[in-house]
Structure formats: C-alpha cells, structure tokens
Coordinates of C-alpha atoms and ligand atoms in Angstrom, one line a residue:
X73 CA 13.4 12.9 13.6
X74 CA 10.4 10.6 14.2
X75 CA 10.2 7.2 15.9
X76 CA 7.7 4.9 14.3
X77 CA 6.1 1.9 16.0
X78 CA 4.3 -0.9 14.2
X79 CA 2.4 -3.7 16.1
X80 CA -0.8 -4.2 14.2
X81 CA -0.3 -7.8 13.2
X82 CA 2.6 -10.3 13.6
X83 CA 5.6 -8.0 13.2
X84 CA 6.9 -5.8 16.0
X85 CA 8.9 -3.0 14.5
X86 CA 10.5 0.3 15.5
X87 CA 12.4 2.7 13.2
X88 CA 13.6 6.2 13.0
X89 CA 13.1 8.5 9.9
X90 CA 14.4 11.9 9.3
X91 CA 13.1 14.3 6.5
X92 CA 15.8 16.4 4.9
X93 CA 15.3 20.0 3.7
X94 CA 14.1 18.8 0.3
X95 CA 11.5 16.6 2.0
X96 CA 13.4 13.4 1.2
X97 CA 12.9 10.7 3.9
X98 CA 15.9 9.0 5.3
X99 CA 15.6 5.7 7.2
X100 CA 18.1 6.1 10.1
X101 CA 17.2 2.7 11.7
X102 CA 14.9 -0.1 11.1
X103 CA 14.4 -2.8 13.7
X104 CA 12.0 -5.6 13.3
X105 CA 11.0 -8.7 15.2
X106 CA 9.0 -11.2 13.2
X107 CA 6.8 -13.5 15.4
X108 CA 6.6 -16.2 12.8
X109 CA 7.9 -18.9 15.2
X110 CA 5.2 -18.0 17.8
X111 CA 2.4 -18.6 15.3
X112 CA 3.8 -21.4 13.1
X113 CA 2.4 -24.1 15.3
X114 CA -1.1 -22.7 14.8
X115 CA -0.8 -22.2 11.0
X116 CA -1.8 -18.6 11.3
X117 CA -1.6 -15.5 13.5
X118 CA -3.2 -15.9 17.0
X119 CA -4.2 -12.4 18.1
X120 CA -3.7 -13.0 21.9
X121 CA -0.2 -14.5 21.3
X122 CA 0.6 -11.7 18.9
X123 CA -0.3 -9.0 21.6
X124 CA 1.8 -10.7 24.3
X125 CA 4.8 -11.0 21.9
X126 CA 4.6 -7.3 21.1
X127 CA 4.7 -6.5 24.8
X128 CA 7.8 -8.8 25.2
X129 CA 9.7 -7.4 22.2
X130 CA 8.8 -3.7 21.8
X131 CA 10.9 -2.0 24.5
X132 CA 14.2 -3.6 23.4
X133 CA 13.4 -2.9 19.7
X134 CA 12.8 0.9 20.5
X135 CA 16.1 1.0 22.3
X136 CA 17.9 -0.7 19.4
X137 CA 16.2 1.6 16.9
X138 CA 17.5 4.7 18.8
X139 CA 21.0 3.2 19.2
X140 CA 21.1 2.3 15.5
X141 CA 20.1 5.9 14.6
X142 CA 22.7 7.1 17.1
X143 CA 20.2 9.4 19.0
X144 CA 18.4 9.5 22.3
X145 CA 14.7 10.2 23.1
X146 CA 15.4 14.0 23.6
X147 CA 16.3 14.3 19.9
X148 CA 13.0 13.0 18.7
X149 CA 10.5 15.6 17.2
X150 CA 7.6 13.1 17.5
X151 CA 6.6 9.5 18.0
X152 CA 4.3 7.8 15.5
X153 CA 2.4 4.5 16.0
X154 CA 0.0 2.5 14.1
X155 CA -3.4 3.0 15.8
X156 CA -5.4 0.9 13.3
X157 CA -6.6 -1.0 11.4
X158 CA -5.4 -4.2 12.8
X159 CA -5.6 -6.7 15.6
X160 CA -6.6 -4.4 18.4
X161 CA -4.6 -6.0 21.2
X162 CA -1.4 -5.6 19.3
X163 CA -2.3 -2.1 18.1
X164 CA -2.8 -1.0 21.7
X165 CA 0.7 -2.2 22.7
X166 CA 2.4 0.1 20.1
X167 CA -0.1 2.9 20.7
X168 CA 0.3 3.0 24.4
X169 CA 4.1 2.8 24.2
X170 CA 4.1 5.7 21.8
X171 CA 1.8 7.8 24.0
X172 CA 4.0 7.1 27.0
X173 CA 7.1 8.2 25.2
X174 CA 5.3 11.3 23.8
X175 CA 4.1 12.3 27.3
X176 CA 7.4 11.6 29.0
X177 CA 9.4 13.7 26.5
X178 CA 6.7 16.3 25.7
X179 CA 6.6 15.6 21.9
X180 CA 3.7 15.0 19.7
X181 CA 2.1 11.6 19.5
X182 CA 1.2 10.9 15.8
X183 CA -1.5 8.2 15.3
X184 CA -1.0 6.5 11.9
X185 CA -3.3 4.5 9.8
X186 CA -1.4 1.3 8.9
X187 CA -2.8 1.6 5.3
X188 CA -1.4 5.1 5.0
X189 CA 1.9 3.8 6.1
X190 CA 1.9 1.3 3.2
X191 CA 0.5 4.0 0.8
X192 CA 3.3 6.4 1.5
X193 CA 6.1 3.8 1.8
X194 CA 7.3 4.3 -1.8
X195 CA 8.3 7.9 -0.8
X196 CA 10.6 6.3 1.9
X197 CA 12.1 3.9 -0.7
X198 CA 13.3 6.8 -2.8
X199 CA 17.0 7.3 -1.9
X200 CA 20.2 8.4 -3.6
X201 CA 19.9 9.6 -7.1
X202 CA 16.3 8.4 -7.8
X203 CA 14.0 10.8 -9.5
X204 CA 11.7 11.7 -6.6
X205 CA 8.2 10.2 -6.6
X206 CA 5.6 12.9 -6.6
X207 CA 1.8 12.9 -6.0
X208 CA -0.5 11.8 -7.6
X209 CA 0.2 8.1 -8.1
X210 CA -1.9 5.0 -8.4
X211 CA -1.4 2.5 -5.6
X212 CA -2.1 -1.2 -5.6
X213 CA -2.0 -2.2 -1.9
X214 CA -1.8 -5.9 -1.5
X215 CA -1.3 -7.5 2.0
X216 CA -2.5 -10.2 4.3
X217 CA -5.5 -8.0 5.4
X218 CA -6.1 -5.7 2.4
X219 CA -6.4 -5.6 -1.4
X220 CA -7.1 -2.1 -2.6
X221 CA -6.5 0.3 -5.5
X222 CA -6.0 3.8 -4.3
X223 CA -5.5 7.1 -6.0
X224 CA -2.9 8.8 -3.8
X225 CA -3.4 12.5 -4.5
X226 CA -1.4 14.0 -1.6
X227 CA -0.8 13.6 2.1
X228 CA -4.1 12.6 3.6
X229 CA -5.8 12.6 0.2
X230 CA -6.7 9.0 -0.9
X231 CA -9.5 7.9 -3.1
X232 CA -10.3 4.2 -3.2
X233 CA -11.0 3.0 -6.7
X234 CA -11.6 -0.6 -5.7
X235 CA -11.1 -3.2 -3.0
X236 CA -11.8 -6.8 -2.3
X237 CA -15.4 -7.9 -1.7
X238 CA -14.3 -11.0 0.2
X239 CA -10.7 -12.2 1.0
X240 CA -7.5 -10.2 0.7
X241 CA -5.1 -11.6 -1.8
X242 CA -2.5 -12.3 0.9
X243 CA -5.1 -14.2 2.8
X244 CA -5.8 -16.3 -0.3
X245 CA -2.1 -17.0 -0.8
X246 CA -1.8 -18.0 2.9
X247 CA -5.0 -20.2 2.9
X248 CA -4.1 -21.9 -0.4
X249 CA -0.6 -22.6 1.0
X250 CA -2.2 -24.1 4.1
X251 CA -4.5 -26.3 2.1
X252 CA -1.4 -27.7 0.3
X253 CA 0.5 -28.1 3.6
X254 CA 3.1 -25.5 2.5
X255 CA 3.6 -24.0 5.9
X256 CA 3.3 -20.5 7.3
X257 CA 3.6 -17.8 6.2
X258 CA 2.1 -19.1 3.0
X259 CA 2.9 -16.3 0.5
X260 CA 6.6 -16.8 0.2
X261 CA 6.4 -20.6 0.5
X262 CA 3.7 -20.8 -2.3
X263 CA 5.9 -18.6 -4.6
X264 CA 8.9 -20.8 -4.0
X265 CA 6.8 -24.0 -4.7
X266 CA 5.4 -22.4 -7.8
X267 CA 8.8 -22.0 -9.4
X268 CA 8.9 -25.7 -10.2
X269 CA 5.3 -26.0 -11.2
X270 CA 3.2 -26.2 -14.4
X271 CA 0.3 -23.8 -14.1
X272 CA -1.4 -25.4 -17.1
X273 CA -2.2 -28.6 -15.1
X274 CA -5.1 -26.9 -13.4
X275 CA -7.9 -24.7 -14.6
X276 CA -8.7 -22.2 -11.9
X277 CA -11.3 -19.3 -11.9
X278 CA -10.3 -15.6 -12.2
X279 CA -13.2 -13.9 -10.3
X280 CA -14.4 -10.6 -11.7
X281 CA -11.7 -10.6 -14.5
X282 CA -13.0 -8.9 -17.7
X283 CA -15.8 -7.1 -15.7
X284 CA -15.8 -3.4 -15.5
X285 CA -14.6 -1.7 -12.2
X286 CA -11.7 -2.2 -9.9
X287 CA -13.0 -4.5 -7.1
X288 CA -11.4 -7.8 -6.4
X289 CA -12.6 -11.2 -5.3
X290 CA -10.5 -14.1 -4.2
X291 CA -12.8 -16.4 -2.2
X292 CA -13.9 -18.4 -5.2
X293 CA -10.3 -18.9 -6.2
X294 CA -9.3 -20.2 -2.8
X295 CA -12.3 -22.6 -2.8
X296 CA -11.3 -23.9 -6.2
X297 CA -7.8 -24.6 -4.9
X298 CA -9.3 -26.6 -2.1
X299 CA -11.5 -28.6 -4.5
X300 CA -8.6 -29.2 -6.9
X301 CA -6.4 -30.4 -4.0
X302 CA -9.0 -32.7 -2.5
X303 CA -9.7 -34.3 -5.9
X304 CA -6.1 -35.2 -6.5
X305 CA -5.3 -38.9 -6.1
X306 CA -1.7 -38.2 -5.1
X307 CA -0.5 -35.3 -2.8
X308 CA 3.1 -35.0 -3.6
X309 CA 5.6 -32.1 -4.2
X310 CA 4.9 -32.0 -7.9
X311 CA 1.2 -31.6 -7.2
X312 CA 2.0 -28.8 -4.7
X313 CA 4.2 -27.1 -7.2
X314 CA 1.7 -27.3 -10.1
X315 CA -1.3 -26.1 -8.0
X316 CA 0.8 -23.2 -6.5
X317 CA 1.8 -22.1 -10.0
X318 CA -1.8 -22.3 -11.1
X319 CA -3.0 -20.3 -8.1
X320 CA -0.3 -17.7 -8.5
X321 CA -1.1 -17.3 -12.3
X322 CA -4.8 -16.9 -11.5
X323 CA -4.3 -14.4 -8.7
X324 CA -1.8 -12.4 -10.7
X325 CA -4.3 -12.3 -13.7
X326 CA -7.0 -11.0 -11.4
X327 CA -4.8 -8.3 -9.9
X328 CA -3.4 -7.3 -13.3
X329 CA -6.8 -7.0 -14.9
X330 CA -8.3 -4.9 -12.1
X331 CA -5.2 -2.7 -12.0
X332 CA -5.4 -2.2 -15.8
X333 CA -9.0 -0.9 -15.3
X334 CA -7.8 1.4 -12.5
X335 CA -5.1 2.8 -14.6
X336 CA -7.7 3.7 -17.3
X337 CA -9.9 5.5 -14.7
X338 CA -6.9 7.2 -13.0
X339 CA -5.5 8.4 -16.3
X340 CA -8.8 10.2 -17.2
X341 CA -8.1 12.6 -14.4
X342 CA -4.4 12.6 -14.0
X343 CA -2.9 11.1 -17.2
X344 CA -0.4 8.3 -17.1
X345 CA 1.5 8.5 -13.7
X346 CA 3.5 6.1 -11.6
X347 CA 1.8 2.8 -10.7
X348 CA 3.1 1.8 -7.2
X349 CA 2.7 -1.6 -5.6
X350 CA 3.0 -1.9 -1.8
X351 CA 2.1 -4.4 1.0
X352 CA 3.5 -7.9 1.7
X353 CA 2.2 -9.5 -1.6
X354 CA 4.2 -6.9 -3.5
X355 CA 7.3 -9.0 -2.5
X356 CA 6.0 -11.5 -5.2
X357 CA 8.3 -11.5 -8.2
X358 CA 5.9 -12.9 -10.6
X359 CA 3.3 -10.2 -9.7
X360 CA 5.9 -7.4 -10.0
X361 CA 6.9 -8.5 -13.5
X362 CA 3.3 -8.7 -14.6
X363 CA 2.4 -5.3 -13.2
X364 CA 5.5 -3.9 -14.9
X365 CA 4.1 -5.1 -18.2
X366 CA 0.6 -3.8 -17.6
X367 CA 2.0 -0.4 -16.5
X368 CA 4.1 -0.3 -19.7
X369 CA 1.1 -0.9 -21.9
X370 CA -0.7 2.1 -20.4
X371 CA 2.3 4.4 -20.3
X372 CA 2.6 4.3 -16.5
X373 CA 6.0 3.9 -14.8
X374 CA 6.1 1.0 -12.4
X375 CA 7.5 1.4 -8.9
X376 CA 8.0 -1.3 -6.4
X377 CA 9.7 -0.6 -3.0
X378 CA 12.4 -3.0 -1.9
X379 CA 11.1 -6.2 -0.2
X380 CA 11.9 -5.0 3.3
X381 CA 9.6 -2.0 2.8
X382 CA 6.8 -4.1 1.3
X383 CA 6.0 -6.1 4.3
X384 CA 5.1 -4.5 7.6
X385 CA 7.8 -2.3 9.1
X386 CA 8.4 0.6 11.4
X387 CA 9.9 2.8 8.8
X388 CA 6.7 3.3 6.9
X389 CA 5.0 4.4 10.1
X390 CA 7.8 6.8 11.1
X391 CA 7.7 8.2 7.5
X392 CA 3.9 8.8 7.6
X393 CA 4.3 10.5 11.0
X394 CA 7.2 12.7 9.8
X395 CA 5.2 13.8 6.8
X396 CA 2.2 14.7 8.9
X397 CA 4.4 16.6 11.4
X398 CA 6.0 18.6 8.7
X399 CA 2.5 19.4 7.3
X400 CA 1.7 21.1 10.7
X401 CA -0.1 18.3 12.5
X402 CA 0.4 18.7 16.2
X403 CA -0.4 15.2 17.3
X404 CA -3.2 13.7 19.5
X405 CA -2.9 11.8 22.8
X406 CA -6.6 11.2 23.0
X407 CA -7.0 8.7 20.1
X408 CA -8.2 5.2 20.6
X409 CA -7.1 2.0 18.7
X410 CA -9.3 1.3 15.7
X411 CA -9.7 -2.3 14.5
X412 CA -11.4 -0.9 11.4
X413 CA -10.2 2.3 9.8
X414 CA -10.7 2.8 6.1
X415 CA -8.3 5.1 4.5
X416 CA -11.0 7.0 2.7
X417 CA -13.9 7.2 5.1
X418 CA -16.3 8.6 2.5
X419 CA -16.0 5.6 0.2
X420 CA -16.4 3.2 3.1
X421 CA -19.8 4.8 3.9
X422 CA -20.8 4.5 0.3
X423 CA -20.0 0.8 0.1
X424 CA -19.8 -0.8 3.5
X425 CA -19.5 -4.3 2.1
X426 CA -16.3 -3.7 0.2
X427 CA -13.0 -3.2 1.9
X428 CA -14.1 -2.0 5.3
X429 CA -10.6 -1.5 6.3
X430 CA -10.7 -4.4 8.6
X431 CA -7.6 -6.4 9.0
X432 CA -8.2 -9.7 10.6
X433 CA -6.0 -12.5 11.7
X434 CA -4.2 -14.3 8.9
X435 CA -5.1 -18.0 9.0
Ligands
LIG218 O1 1.9 -6.2 4.5 P1 2.1 -7.5 5.3 O2 3.5 -7.9 5.9 O3 1.1 -7.7 6.5 C1 -0.2 -7.2 6.4 O4 -0.4 -6.0 6.6 O5 -1.1 -8.1 6.2 O6 1.7 -8.7 4.3 C2 1.7 -10.0 4.7 C3 1.1 -10.9 3.5 C4 0.9 -12.3 3.9 O7 -0.3 -12.8 3.5 C5 2.1 -13.0 3.1 O8 1.8 -14.4 2.8 C6 2.2 -12.2 1.9 O9 2.0 -10.9 2.4 N1 3.4 -12.3 1.2 C7 3.5 -12.8 0.0 C8 4.9 -12.9 -0.4 N2 5.6 -12.4 0.7 C9 4.7 -12.0 1.6 N3 2.6 -13.2 -0.9 C10 3.0 -13.7 -2.1 N4 4.3 -13.8 -2.5 C11 5.3 -13.4 -1.6 N5 6.5 -13.5 -2.0
LIG219 ZN1 0.6 -4.3 6.3

C-alpha cells in the first residue's frame, strides 16, 4: 500500500492506493482539501497563501486518509509525493512530509512527477468489470498549467507529440472567465454559463487549427475574448453566456483538431488505440463529447476518468508511486523540488520554448 501526497497547486490531497496481484489499482482512501476559498478574493492562486494552506491542512488529511483506508503507517510499503512541476513552496510541503514519513517508518520515498500522476490516472480509474486499459495509449493532458499530447508507451516511457506554445487551456478558461467576471475557478463557471449561450454571436480565432503538428496556442483566443468583451455595449448575463459558449467552442475546436493530428501520428506506430483525456479541463462535458466523436472517426476508443480523478488528487500520485515501487524502484530521499520538470526530458531539450513543464500560478 502506498500513501500519495499532492500539494503542487491549490489542492491539498492524501490518498492510499493498493495494487492487487493482477496489477489493478484500488483507491482505498481519497482525502482532498480545496483551497478555493483562500484564493477567491484574489481571483487566482497566490503561491505563498497556497503553501501556508498546505502546511495547515496536510497532517490532518494524512491521518484521515489512513483512517479511511483502515491502516496505520506501519502497513505502508512506500510514500509518494509530487516533487514537481508546480508552485515550489507547495511542492516542498508535500515532499518534506513524505520524506519525514519515509524516514520515520523506514519505507521508500517515491518522488512523483505531477504530470505522470495525471498520465497514469486512467489506470486508477479502471475498476470493477472494466476491460483493463493497457499501454500504449494516447493522452491529452489538459489542466490549469499544462496542455500536452503524450504517447504513453509504458511506465516511465512518455513521448510528447505536442504542447502549448503559450498559455495552457485551463489558464485560458480561467482568464476568460475572469475577464467576464464569472468568478474563480473559471473553468467550471464558464462551462455553466455557456450552457445558456449562443456561440454564433461571436467569431473567435482558433489558433493553429488546420496546421500540421500537435502544438497548441491559446493566448490569441484569450486576447480575442478580452477584445470582444470590452467592445460590448452591455455587460449582462446573456453576453457572458454567449461569449462563454463562443470561447468554449473555439477552445474545443483547437483541442479536437490537434488531437486528431496526434491520433494520425500515433496510429502510424501503434495503430488505433485508446485516446485518454486527463487533467482538470477533462471535466468539461462539451470537450469530452467532442473528443469522443473525434476518437470514433479515427477508430480509437475514448476513455475519460471520473471527474474526481481528472482534477488534482492524491490517488493519482499514490498510483504512480505504487506502480514504480512494483517495477523495482527503491525510492530516493535525496531529491529536490522541481518547479519545472518535463515528462520527457529529451523533447524538452529539443524544443525549450514549448511546454517546458512549468506550472505557474493560475490567475
Ligand atoms: O488538473 P487541475 O486540477 O490542476 C492543475 O494541475 O492545473 O486543473 C485545474 C484546471 C483549472 O484551470 C480549471 O479551471 C480547469 O481545470 N477546469 C475546467 C473545468 N473544471 C476544471 N475547465 C473547463 N471546464 C471544466 N468543467
Ligand atoms: Zn494537475
């Protein structure tokens, strides 16, 4: 059994995962404290406040995660924590707590890349009678800090096919929502507003769409939302709904187009396989429907984890730790927190401008 700690952004989370003999992951407990209230006043995540809130919440969450799983520290085989990428003050809180537990109980400390946690989260979602998900699969990772297409070939084997050259899509959701005064966090608020909107009222750009390759761009779309909002004579709820719908349609088009290109590239090597979506923006229903259609067209099966596993959580970190432990990794107490940590270091060197693995504050 592995305890997983997640503190890289504005969610403090602790969870316990157990792998069974068939390698299936079981989530024995899943505790999460969302810091939304602490940050709402500022309209975005404030790194210093986030770090302090993690310190305040983590110990009790760990205790609750163990109680919920009905175990004590001595039954743990390892402790995993996000050691990057993320807001470094917060990352250090989870990492140091994890190292302390590992030292005190003489078990391995498993440093986990937050992106790998997301990338492997669909394995954790597979419960009950589901046909088990197997490598390789194509992953669209869409969160507040990242937008990437990854070929997931095995544990520790990730090839980045494309990533954002400017803003992450979650950031574009959050900033567009902020422009329209929809509150924080912006993604879910914007999706709700869009339900009553008419996307056709505004013509917004779809950066990079129709071009070859799998990179993304969202900065131009966000600026277009700002311009459209500022030019409106009346800023009422209908305007919010219509512009939200137009933004969501444009963002979804960009994601769908780049993912379609990635499926073509991926299929050349692996044939049609599962297309998996993960990360906070994967909670968006319109996006899920659209990706399902695109996957269908290319003969891929579409897999989306439940909402609770899409956004940041401790289960995905415990799961990644448990998989590494089973693969023979013995842990490392000497690691440092990494604000930037690309999942595929090779690709990062080849193209430093795109998707450095940095996860900044959402604002
Ligand atoms: O994965 P996550 O919890 O944290 C990061 O690693 O960044 O993702 C958070 C992001 C935020 O930008 C949030 O606005 C977005 O996911 N998000 C959504 C939805 N729910 C969360 N975006 C669009 N539609 C949603 N329903
Ligand atoms: Zn995340």
